[in-house]
Amino acid sequence: MTRWNDGHDEIGAVSADITEETNALPAQYFTDPDVHEMEKEKVFGRYWVYAGHANRIPERGDYFTRTIGDRQIIVTRDDEGGVRAFYNVCAHRGSKMLDDTPMTDPGSLSRITCPYHLWAYELDGDLASTPKSFEEASLNPDLDDDAVRELDPAENGLMEVNLDSIGPLVFVNFQDDPDLTLAEQAGSMKDELEALPLGEYEHARRYVSEVECNWKTFSGNYSECDHCQANHQDWVRGLELMESELEVNDYHWILHYQHKEDVDDEMRIHEEHEAKFYYFWPNFTVNMYGTADGYGTYIIDPIDEGRFQLVADYYFRDSELTDEEEKFVQTSRQLQEEDFELVERQYEGLRSGALAQAQLGPNEHTVHKLHRLAQEAYEA
Amino acid sequence: MASTTDAERPHAGTITCATCDFHAVITEPNDAIERYRRHRSVTGHDIKWERTALDAGLDTDDVESALDALGDEYPDGVPLGVLTAALSEQEVTIEATLDAIYDLRMAGAIYEPRDDHVLVV
């Protein structure tokens, strides 16, 4: 029985059993501004979240910035060649230090310097130097220079953020002591992706779209293909949807789509003769199309409860695309636009307040997993 | 009285990013500025006004002069969205307008009585 907001039906928690009626997250979790605020901590502050691609910062001092919820970080290559992440916040008085610098147009620096009072930091985050006005008290008649506290470089350095990688894909975790390691959260996905030569591919394109719906609305749409036959007719023409499989794991799920006709090995970077779409909780996907010698990633970044940014990146052997690759990207963009129409329409309905709790079908088990993980995060 | 729906509200215009191939309808002019900043921070791309429904009637491409001309109509501050839209009709990009505004503000020539609303001193 459908649970409408008609004063009669009660909503329930997302059932563990998908065959039960309350198998979906109640609608208010998609439309309530307080939920958006809660997710900043309970979802994006708790799990491993994608930060960017290490290939974009190959040299010492290369960096990009990334904003996750309200947190702004710098991802940089240190003196030892490792990738590290720090809050983009000065240890002195909390100023934001570096301007927003997207991964697609990375910057380079030898030290991280705050423009406010010129505190400078080494690439390992240690405080490197402060102006003389922080070493002596010449303007303060009540204080002798000898009384000025010396600043220990390590204890007054930048606040580091936990960072780990799957191949060239860099993830961060904002917990002091993460509940899970990245390997635990990624499970078998880590081994599968690390077996592929992802690092040999160059970033070629980034398309960013703002979509008027909750981020989980799009995530749910990405995670199932019951809508594909009716809404992605050009794309499904080449697929055997009934031969496909949706595989669910602890914190990721994989959509295996079989192609009708075999595709040359050179047109895939993975072995299986299929398209493989990985969804990694909470908001990252790796798209192995199976019809292009390249791959894509999506970041599904919330703006507020009713909007998100889809950051779509494409990687190919060469950053200069062939005509065929250009055409491939256009097809992928077409899919995105078709999905944007669907999710904005769904969200318009959800936002109207009529439906209290949706109900999922038996082949929407990936969406069920998404909703279960969201609920688990909220309750944590 | 029935409330006005989004579809019925007057639009300020449309903005576009040629690289990402999107076109978005803007109702509140300053939403274009918010969108410009968000998009630029993750792409580095420029967003441009594609069409504007604001009839500012400017005959200058100088940002300070344009702001001065619009100030009478907006005594509480000219929304940056209105200013950029008006100047786009003179072929001045959003990026160029915001850069000029920053320079004017840093020179003390303009002030910001409300967030993203500016007036000539």
Short mmCIF file of C-alpha atoms in Angstrom, two decimals:
data_model
loop_
_atom_site.label_atom_id
_atom_site.label_comp_id
_atom_site.label_asym_id
_atom_site.label_seq_id
_atom_site.Cartn_x
_atom_site.Cartn_y
_atom_site.Cartn_z
CA MET A 1 0.00 0.00 0.00
CA THR A 2 1.36 3.36 -0.98
CA ARG A 3 2.13 5.65 1.93
CA TRP A 4 0.67 9.04 1.06
CA ASN A 5 0.78 12.08 3.26
CA ASP A 6 -2.94 11.88 3.85
CA GLY A 7 -2.98 11.58 7.59
CA HIS A 8 -3.67 7.87 7.56
CA ASP A 9 -0.45 6.09 6.83
CA GLU A 10 2.66 6.05 8.90
CA ILE A 11 6.13 5.95 7.49
CA GLY A 12 8.65 3.42 8.69
CA ALA A 13 12.38 2.95 8.79
CA VAL A 14 13.94 1.47 5.65
CA SER A 15 13.30 -2.23 6.04
CA ALA A 16 16.18 -4.67 5.83
CA ASP A 17 13.97 -6.87 3.67
CA ILE A 18 13.31 -5.36 0.25
CA THR A 19 10.02 -7.22 -0.05
CA GLU A 20 8.50 -5.20 2.78
CA GLU A 21 6.48 -2.06 2.04
CA THR A 22 8.70 0.37 3.91
CA ASN A 23 11.75 -0.45 1.82
CA ALA A 24 12.61 3.14 0.88
CA LEU A 25 13.86 6.20 2.69
CA PRO A 26 10.92 8.45 3.64
CA ALA A 27 10.48 11.43 1.32
CA GLN A 28 11.35 14.00 3.99
CA TYR A 29 14.97 12.81 3.89
CA PHE A 30 15.16 14.17 0.36
CA THR A 31 13.50 17.52 0.96
CA ASP A 32 14.30 18.64 4.49
CA PRO A 33 17.02 21.32 4.83
CA ASP A 34 17.90 19.94 8.29
CA VAL A 35 18.73 16.58 6.70
CA HIS A 36 21.11 18.33 4.33
CA GLU A 37 22.87 19.92 7.30
CA MET A 38 22.96 16.58 9.12
CA GLU A 39 24.48 14.84 6.10
CA LYS A 40 27.44 17.21 6.13
CA GLU A 41 28.56 15.51 9.33
CA LYS A 42 26.95 12.09 9.35
CA VAL A 43 27.62 11.23 5.72
CA PHE A 44 30.30 13.46 4.25
CA GLY A 45 32.12 13.91 7.54
CA ARG A 46 32.22 10.22 8.32
CA TYR A 47 32.89 8.11 5.22
CA TRP A 48 35.72 8.15 2.70
CA VAL A 49 34.86 10.71 0.05
CA TYR A 50 36.52 11.17 -3.35
CA ALA A 51 38.85 14.17 -3.49
CA GLY A 52 40.36 13.95 -6.97
CA HIS A 53 42.81 12.28 -9.32
CA ALA A 54 46.48 12.04 -8.43
CA ASN A 55 47.55 12.32 -12.08
CA ARG A 56 46.55 15.97 -11.97
CA ILE A 57 49.32 16.76 -9.43
CA PRO A 58 52.37 14.85 -10.67
CA GLU A 59 55.11 17.18 -9.37
CA ARG A 60 56.16 18.31 -5.92
CA GLY A 61 54.05 21.29 -4.87
CA ASP A 62 51.28 20.70 -7.42
CA TYR A 63 47.91 21.10 -5.77
CA PHE A 64 44.18 21.44 -6.20
CA THR A 65 41.43 22.34 -3.77
CA ARG A 66 38.17 20.59 -3.08
CA THR A 67 35.11 21.54 -1.05
CA ILE A 68 33.14 18.76 0.65
CA GLY A 69 30.14 20.06 2.58
CA ASP A 70 31.49 23.07 4.44
CA ARG A 71 35.03 21.69 4.56
CA GLN A 72 37.63 23.09 2.20
CA ILE A 73 40.83 21.19 1.64
CA ILE A 74 44.09 21.41 -0.26
CA VAL A 75 45.35 18.22 -1.93
CA THR A 76 49.04 18.47 -2.74
CA ARG A 77 52.12 16.47 -3.67
CA ASP A 78 54.73 16.66 -0.89
CA ASP A 79 58.53 16.59 -1.00
CA GLU A 80 58.60 12.79 -0.82
CA GLY A 81 56.22 12.40 -3.76
CA GLY A 82 53.26 11.46 -1.60
CA VAL A 83 49.80 13.00 -1.86
CA ARG A 84 48.53 14.73 1.27
CA ALA A 85 45.46 16.71 2.21
CA PHE A 86 45.12 19.63 4.61
CA TYR A 87 42.30 21.91 5.61
CA ASN A 88 42.63 25.10 3.59
CA VAL A 89 42.72 26.99 6.87
CA CYS A 90 45.62 28.87 8.43
CA ALA A 91 46.76 27.75 11.90
CA HIS A 92 47.14 31.38 12.94
CA ARG A 93 43.65 32.86 12.85
CA GLY A 94 41.73 30.55 10.60
CA SER A 95 41.87 32.35 7.29
CA LYS A 96 41.18 30.47 4.10
CA MET A 97 44.59 30.38 2.44
CA LEU A 98 44.41 29.31 -1.20
CA ASP A 99 41.82 30.37 -3.75
CA ASP A 100 39.60 27.65 -5.17
CA THR A 101 41.72 25.71 -7.65
CA PRO A 102 39.93 22.94 -9.52
CA MET A 103 41.65 19.67 -10.25
CA THR A 104 41.25 20.45 -13.95
CA ASP A 105 43.43 23.54 -13.61
CA PRO A 106 45.82 22.68 -10.77
CA GLY A 107 48.24 25.12 -9.19
CA SER A 108 51.83 24.81 -8.06
CA LEU A 109 53.62 26.19 -5.03
CA SER A 110 56.76 25.57 -3.01
CA ARG A 111 55.12 26.46 0.29
CA ILE A 112 51.53 27.05 1.34
CA THR A 113 51.34 30.66 2.42
CA CYS A 114 48.42 32.40 4.03
CA PRO A 115 47.90 35.83 2.44
CA TYR A 116 46.60 37.36 5.67
CA HIS A 117 49.73 37.50 7.89
CA LEU A 118 52.08 35.46 5.70
CA TRP A 119 52.38 32.38 7.83
CA ALA A 120 54.02 29.82 5.52
CA TYR A 121 53.82 26.03 5.66
CA GLU A 122 55.96 23.25 4.23
CA LEU A 123 54.31 20.73 1.92
CA ASP A 124 54.12 18.30 4.84
CA GLY A 125 52.02 20.85 6.71
CA ASP A 126 54.66 21.95 9.21
CA LEU A 127 54.89 25.64 9.94
CA ALA A 128 57.88 26.90 7.93
CA SER A 129 58.06 30.56 8.84
CA THR A 130 56.24 33.53 10.26
CA PRO A 131 57.04 37.21 9.80
CA LYS A 132 59.28 38.86 12.38
CA SER A 133 56.25 40.45 14.03
CA PHE A 134 55.42 37.01 15.43
CA GLU A 135 58.90 36.51 16.89
CA GLU A 136 59.24 39.76 18.81
CA ALA A 137 56.87 42.02 20.70
CA SER A 138 58.10 45.39 19.49
CA LEU A 139 54.59 46.92 19.35
CA ASN A 140 53.54 45.61 22.74
CA PRO A 141 54.95 47.68 25.62
CA ASP A 142 53.77 45.11 28.17
CA LEU A 143 55.75 42.25 26.72
CA ASP A 144 59.47 41.55 26.41
CA ASP A 145 60.75 39.81 23.30
CA ASP A 146 62.06 37.05 25.55
CA ALA A 147 58.50 36.25 26.62
CA VAL A 148 57.33 35.61 23.10
CA ARG A 149 56.43 31.97 22.75
CA GLU A 150 58.40 30.08 20.13
CA LEU A 151 56.19 28.29 17.64
CA ASP A 152 56.97 24.61 17.20
CA PRO A 153 56.73 23.82 13.46
CA ALA A 154 54.87 20.53 13.87
CA GLU A 155 52.55 21.61 16.65
CA ASN A 156 51.58 24.76 14.76
CA GLY A 157 51.27 23.19 11.36
CA LEU A 158 48.23 22.70 9.16
CA MET A 159 45.45 20.34 10.10
CA GLU A 160 45.95 17.23 8.03
CA VAL A 161 43.07 15.21 6.65
CA ASN A 162 43.17 11.41 6.42
CA LEU A 163 43.94 10.44 2.85
CA ASP A 164 44.19 7.15 1.02
CA SER A 165 43.99 6.05 -2.59
CA ILE A 166 42.63 3.44 -4.93
CA GLY A 167 45.16 3.59 -7.74
CA PRO A 168 45.21 7.24 -8.80
CA LEU A 169 41.82 7.95 -7.18
CA VAL A 170 42.36 9.95 -4.00
CA PHE A 171 39.90 9.81 -1.11
CA VAL A 172 39.74 11.71 2.16
CA ASN A 173 38.09 11.06 5.49
CA PHE A 174 37.40 13.82 8.02
CA GLN A 175 37.07 11.66 11.11
CA ASP A 176 39.99 11.84 13.53
CA ASP A 177 40.02 8.08 13.68
CA PRO A 178 37.93 6.74 10.80
CA ASP A 179 35.45 3.97 11.61
CA LEU A 180 36.58 2.19 8.46
CA THR A 181 39.76 2.18 6.43
CA LEU A 182 39.35 3.01 2.77
CA ALA A 183 40.12 -0.65 2.01
CA GLU A 184 37.31 -1.72 4.32
CA GLN A 185 34.83 0.74 2.85
CA ALA A 186 35.77 -0.09 -0.74
CA GLY A 187 35.97 -3.87 -0.26
CA SER A 188 36.51 -5.79 -3.48
CA MET A 189 36.17 -2.61 -5.55
CA LYS A 190 39.66 -1.55 -4.43
CA ASP A 191 41.30 -4.71 -5.76
CA GLU A 192 39.26 -4.64 -8.95
CA LEU A 193 40.10 -1.04 -9.77
CA GLU A 194 43.74 -1.36 -8.75
CA ALA A 195 44.13 -4.24 -11.20
CA LEU A 196 43.31 -1.80 -14.00
CA PRO A 197 45.77 0.72 -15.48
CA LEU A 198 43.69 3.73 -14.40
CA GLY A 199 46.82 5.80 -13.81
CA GLU A 200 47.86 5.47 -17.45
CA TYR A 201 44.90 7.51 -18.61
CA GLU A 202 44.84 11.28 -18.93
CA HIS A 203 42.11 13.62 -17.80
CA ALA A 204 40.41 14.81 -20.95
CA ARG A 205 37.12 16.48 -20.12
CA ARG A 206 35.16 17.84 -17.18
CA TYR A 207 31.50 18.76 -17.42
CA VAL A 208 29.77 20.19 -14.37
CA SER A 209 26.00 20.43 -14.28
CA GLU A 210 23.73 21.74 -11.55
CA VAL A 211 20.59 19.75 -11.18
CA GLU A 212 17.49 20.68 -9.23
CA CYS A 213 16.99 17.68 -7.02
CA ASN A 214 18.44 16.10 -3.92
CA TRP A 215 21.74 14.31 -4.55
CA LYS A 216 20.27 10.98 -3.41
CA THR A 217 17.56 11.29 -6.05
CA PHE A 218 20.21 11.23 -8.75
CA SER A 219 22.18 8.53 -6.93
CA GLY A 220 19.12 6.33 -6.90
CA ASN A 221 18.52 6.94 -10.58
CA TYR A 222 22.14 6.07 -11.42
CA SER A 223 21.86 2.86 -9.42
CA GLU A 224 19.07 1.19 -11.35
CA CYS A 225 18.15 0.66 -14.95
CA ASP A 226 14.46 -0.14 -14.75
CA HIS A 227 13.98 3.31 -16.24
CA CYS A 228 16.41 2.75 -19.12
CA GLN A 229 14.15 1.04 -21.63
CA ALA A 230 11.69 3.91 -21.60
CA ASN A 231 14.11 6.79 -21.20
CA HIS A 232 17.52 5.92 -22.69
CA GLN A 233 16.37 4.39 -25.93
CA ASP A 234 19.49 5.24 -27.95
CA TRP A 235 21.77 3.74 -25.33
CA VAL A 236 19.85 0.55 -24.54
CA ARG A 237 19.73 -0.36 -28.22
CA GLY A 238 23.20 -1.85 -27.80
CA LEU A 239 22.50 -3.62 -24.51
CA GLU A 240 21.00 -6.89 -23.37
CA LEU A 241 19.27 -5.45 -20.33
CA MET A 242 17.72 -8.76 -19.33
CA GLU A 243 21.18 -10.32 -19.29
CA SER A 244 22.52 -7.63 -17.02
CA GLU A 245 23.08 -7.86 -13.28
CA LEU A 246 23.17 -5.45 -10.39
CA GLU A 247 25.68 -6.59 -7.78
CA VAL A 248 25.45 -5.22 -4.25
CA ASN A 249 28.33 -5.08 -1.77
CA ASP A 250 28.76 -3.44 1.64
CA TYR A 251 29.48 0.11 0.51
CA HIS A 252 29.46 -0.16 -3.27
CA TRP A 253 27.38 -1.70 -5.97
CA ILE A 254 28.18 -2.58 -9.53
CA LEU A 255 25.88 -2.40 -12.52
CA HIS A 256 26.96 -4.96 -15.10
CA TYR A 257 25.41 -4.25 -18.49
CA GLN A 258 25.91 -6.82 -21.22
CA HIS A 259 26.46 -5.53 -24.76
CA LYS A 260 24.44 -7.11 -27.55
CA GLU A 261 27.48 -7.36 -29.76
CA ASP A 262 30.97 -8.13 -28.62
CA VAL A 263 33.26 -5.13 -28.40
CA ASP A 264 36.93 -5.17 -29.39
CA ASP A 265 39.31 -5.67 -26.48
CA GLU A 266 41.01 -2.41 -27.43
CA MET A 267 37.79 -0.61 -26.69
CA ARG A 268 37.74 -1.63 -23.06
CA ILE A 269 40.17 -1.26 -20.21
CA HIS A 270 38.66 -4.10 -18.21
CA GLU A 271 38.47 -7.74 -19.22
CA GLU A 272 34.78 -8.47 -18.95
CA HIS A 273 32.78 -7.93 -22.13
CA GLU A 274 30.35 -5.55 -20.52
CA ALA A 275 29.90 -2.07 -19.19
CA LYS A 276 30.62 -1.82 -15.46
CA PHE A 277 29.35 1.07 -13.44
CA TYR A 278 30.60 1.26 -9.85
CA TYR A 279 28.70 3.31 -7.30
CA PHE A 280 30.81 3.96 -4.21
CA TRP A 281 28.94 5.26 -1.18
CA PRO A 282 28.34 8.05 -0.53
CA ASN A 283 28.66 10.03 -3.77
CA PHE A 284 31.22 8.74 -6.25
CA THR A 285 31.01 6.55 -9.33
CA VAL A 286 33.53 4.97 -11.67
CA ASN A 287 32.12 4.36 -15.11
CA MET A 288 33.77 1.65 -17.19
CA TYR A 289 31.80 2.03 -20.37
CA GLY A 290 33.05 -1.02 -22.18
CA THR A 291 32.77 0.79 -25.50
CA ALA A 292 35.65 3.22 -25.15
CA ASP A 293 39.31 2.97 -24.27
CA GLY A 294 38.78 5.17 -21.28
CA TYR A 295 36.69 5.63 -18.18
CA GLY A 296 34.71 8.26 -16.39
CA THR A 297 33.95 9.33 -12.86
CA TYR A 298 31.03 11.19 -11.34
CA ILE A 299 31.03 13.21 -8.15
CA ILE A 300 27.50 13.86 -6.93
CA ASP A 301 28.03 16.87 -4.69
CA PRO A 302 25.08 18.33 -2.80
CA ILE A 303 24.62 22.11 -2.90
CA ASP A 304 21.58 22.09 -0.63
CA GLU A 305 18.65 19.75 -0.05
CA GLY A 306 17.18 20.53 -3.46
CA ARG A 307 20.23 20.89 -5.71
CA PHE A 308 23.45 19.08 -6.50
CA GLN A 309 26.41 19.44 -8.82
CA LEU A 310 27.29 16.53 -11.07
CA VAL A 311 31.02 16.70 -11.74
CA ALA A 312 31.64 14.38 -14.68
CA ASP A 313 35.28 13.66 -15.56
CA TYR A 314 36.47 11.63 -18.54
CA TYR A 315 39.84 9.91 -18.90
CA PHE A 316 41.37 8.64 -22.13
CA ARG A 317 44.77 7.53 -23.38
CA ASP A 318 45.39 11.06 -24.56
CA SER A 319 43.80 14.26 -23.36
CA GLU A 320 43.25 15.21 -27.00
CA LEU A 321 40.22 13.21 -28.04
CA THR A 322 39.72 11.42 -31.33
CA ASP A 323 36.49 12.05 -33.23
CA GLU A 324 35.23 8.69 -32.00
CA GLU A 325 35.98 9.60 -28.40
CA GLU A 326 34.30 12.98 -28.82
CA LYS A 327 31.23 11.18 -30.08
CA PHE A 328 31.40 8.79 -27.15
CA VAL A 329 31.51 11.66 -24.65
CA GLN A 330 28.54 13.25 -26.39
CA THR A 331 26.57 10.03 -25.97
CA SER A 332 27.47 9.99 -22.30
CA ARG A 333 26.34 13.61 -21.99
CA GLN A 334 23.08 12.70 -23.68
CA LEU A 335 22.51 10.05 -21.02
CA GLN A 336 23.19 12.60 -18.30
CA GLU A 337 20.73 15.10 -19.73
CA GLU A 338 18.07 12.42 -20.08
CA ASP A 339 18.63 11.48 -16.45
CA PHE A 340 18.53 15.12 -15.31
CA GLU A 341 15.06 15.42 -16.83
CA LEU A 342 13.93 12.32 -14.96
CA VAL A 343 15.33 13.19 -11.57
CA GLU A 344 14.14 16.80 -11.67
CA ARG A 345 10.67 15.53 -12.52
CA GLN A 346 10.80 12.98 -9.70
CA TYR A 347 11.99 15.61 -7.26
CA GLU A 348 9.26 18.04 -8.25
CA GLY A 349 6.78 15.34 -7.31
CA LEU A 350 8.56 14.47 -4.07
CA ARG A 351 8.79 18.12 -3.07
CA SER A 352 5.05 18.55 -3.45
CA GLY A 353 4.68 16.60 -0.21
CA ALA A 354 2.06 14.16 -1.44
CA LEU A 355 4.16 11.03 -1.02
CA ALA A 356 5.35 10.13 2.46
CA GLN A 357 7.43 7.10 1.57
CA ALA A 358 8.24 5.59 -1.78
CA GLN A 359 8.32 1.86 -2.44
CA LEU A 360 11.07 0.09 -4.34
CA GLY A 361 10.71 -2.75 -6.80
CA PRO A 362 12.54 -6.07 -6.55
CA ASN A 363 15.20 -5.02 -9.07
CA GLU A 364 15.89 -1.76 -7.29
CA HIS A 365 18.00 -3.54 -4.68
CA THR A 366 20.89 -1.15 -5.39
CA VAL A 367 18.64 1.78 -4.53
CA HIS A 368 17.55 -0.10 -1.43
CA LYS A 369 21.22 -0.39 -0.45
CA LEU A 370 21.67 3.35 -0.97
CA HIS A 371 18.70 4.11 1.24
CA ARG A 372 19.82 1.63 3.90
CA LEU A 373 23.27 3.22 4.01
CA ALA A 374 21.77 6.68 4.31
CA GLN A 375 19.60 5.52 7.18
CA GLU A 376 22.56 3.80 8.85
CA ALA A 377 24.54 7.03 8.57
CA TYR A 378 21.73 9.16 10.02
CA GLU A 379 21.33 6.81 12.97
CA ALA A 380 25.05 6.62 13.72
CA MET B 1 -4.52 35.20 -3.80
CA ALA B 2 -2.77 32.46 -5.70
CA SER B 3 1.00 32.45 -5.32
CA THR B 4 3.17 33.03 -8.34
CA THR B 5 4.77 29.89 -9.73
CA ASP B 6 8.33 29.74 -11.00
CA ALA B 7 7.05 29.54 -14.55
CA GLU B 8 5.05 32.76 -14.10
CA ARG B 9 7.81 34.77 -12.48
CA PRO B 10 9.75 37.08 -14.78
CA HIS B 11 13.13 35.69 -15.73
CA ALA B 12 16.30 37.74 -15.58
CA GLY B 13 17.67 35.79 -18.51
CA THR B 14 19.69 32.70 -19.29
CA ILE B 15 23.31 31.87 -18.62
CA THR B 16 25.50 29.34 -20.33
CA CYS B 17 28.83 27.58 -20.08
CA ALA B 18 29.97 26.78 -23.60
CA THR B 19 32.41 24.11 -22.38
CA CYS B 20 29.86 22.22 -20.30
CA ASP B 21 27.09 22.95 -22.77
CA PHE B 22 24.51 23.98 -20.23
CA HIS B 23 21.91 26.73 -20.43
CA ALA B 24 20.13 27.75 -17.25
CA VAL B 25 17.20 30.07 -16.73
CA ILE B 26 17.91 32.70 -14.09
CA THR B 27 15.06 34.32 -12.18
CA GLU B 28 16.88 36.27 -9.50
CA PRO B 29 19.80 38.07 -11.18
CA ASN B 30 22.24 37.36 -8.35
CA ASP B 31 21.63 33.63 -8.75
CA ALA B 32 23.77 33.99 -11.87
CA ILE B 33 26.66 35.23 -9.72
CA GLU B 34 26.26 32.40 -7.24
CA ARG B 35 26.17 29.92 -10.09
CA TYR B 36 29.18 31.55 -11.78
CA ARG B 37 31.28 31.22 -8.62
CA ARG B 38 30.25 27.64 -7.92
CA HIS B 39 30.90 26.54 -11.47
CA ARG B 40 34.21 28.33 -11.74
CA SER B 41 35.48 26.86 -8.47
CA VAL B 42 35.21 23.31 -9.82
CA THR B 43 35.90 23.87 -13.51
CA GLY B 44 37.74 27.13 -14.05
CA HIS B 45 35.25 27.71 -16.88
CA ASP B 46 33.54 31.00 -17.58
CA ILE B 47 29.79 31.33 -17.45
CA LYS B 48 28.28 33.99 -19.68
CA TRP B 49 24.92 35.66 -19.94
CA GLU B 50 23.33 34.21 -23.04
CA ARG B 51 20.18 36.33 -23.02
CA THR B 52 19.01 38.96 -20.61
CA ALA B 53 15.51 40.25 -20.02
CA LEU B 54 16.74 43.36 -18.22
CA ASP B 55 16.47 46.49 -20.28
CA ALA B 56 19.22 48.56 -18.70
CA GLY B 57 19.77 50.75 -21.73
CA LEU B 58 23.44 51.31 -20.99
CA ASP B 59 25.56 53.11 -23.51
CA THR B 60 28.89 52.37 -21.86
CA ASP B 61 31.11 49.36 -21.36
CA ASP B 62 32.90 51.01 -18.43
CA VAL B 63 31.99 49.16 -15.25
CA GLU B 64 32.14 52.14 -12.90
CA SER B 65 30.06 54.30 -15.25
CA ALA B 66 27.54 51.50 -15.66
CA LEU B 67 27.27 51.11 -11.91
CA ASP B 68 26.79 54.84 -11.50
CA ALA B 69 24.02 54.81 -14.10
CA LEU B 70 22.19 51.90 -12.46
CA GLY B 71 22.57 53.28 -8.93
CA ASP B 72 19.50 55.53 -9.15
CA GLU B 73 17.30 52.56 -9.88
CA TYR B 74 18.82 50.47 -7.08
CA PRO B 75 19.46 52.83 -4.14
CA ASP B 76 20.11 49.86 -1.78
CA GLY B 77 22.82 48.57 -4.05
CA VAL B 78 22.98 47.32 -7.61
CA PRO B 79 22.80 43.52 -7.64
CA LEU B 80 25.93 42.15 -9.29
CA GLY B 81 23.65 39.98 -11.40
CA VAL B 82 21.92 43.05 -12.81
CA LEU B 83 25.23 44.80 -13.42
CA THR B 84 26.80 41.83 -15.20
CA ALA B 85 23.65 41.29 -17.27
CA ALA B 86 23.53 44.93 -18.29
CA LEU B 87 27.21 44.97 -19.21
CA SER B 88 26.92 41.71 -21.12
CA GLU B 89 24.86 43.68 -23.63
CA GLN B 90 27.98 45.77 -24.12
CA GLU B 91 30.08 42.60 -24.67
CA VAL B 92 31.63 42.73 -21.19
CA THR B 93 31.87 39.25 -19.67
CA ILE B 94 30.86 38.34 -16.13
CA GLU B 95 34.50 37.60 -15.36
CA ALA B 96 35.64 41.01 -16.62
CA THR B 97 32.89 42.80 -14.69
CA LEU B 98 33.64 40.99 -11.43
CA ASP B 99 37.37 41.60 -11.84
CA ALA B 100 36.72 45.29 -12.38
CA ILE B 101 34.38 45.41 -9.38
CA TYR B 102 37.10 43.83 -7.23
CA ASP B 103 39.63 46.40 -8.39
CA LEU B 104 37.19 49.28 -7.81
CA ARG B 105 36.36 47.98 -4.33
CA MET B 106 40.02 47.59 -3.45
CA ALA B 107 40.58 51.16 -4.65
CA GLY B 108 37.78 52.43 -2.38
CA ALA B 109 35.74 53.65 -5.34
CA ILE B 110 32.67 51.57 -4.58
CA TYR B 111 31.06 50.01 -1.53
CA GLU B 112 28.87 47.00 -0.79
CA PRO B 113 25.85 47.95 1.36
CA ARG B 114 24.53 44.39 1.06
CA ASP B 115 26.21 41.17 0.04
CA ASP B 116 26.76 41.22 -3.73
CA HIS B 117 25.05 44.62 -4.10
CA VAL B 118 27.34 47.55 -4.88
CA LEU B 119 27.18 51.32 -5.26
CA VAL B 120 29.60 53.98 -6.35
CA VAL B 121 31.02 55.99 -3.44
#
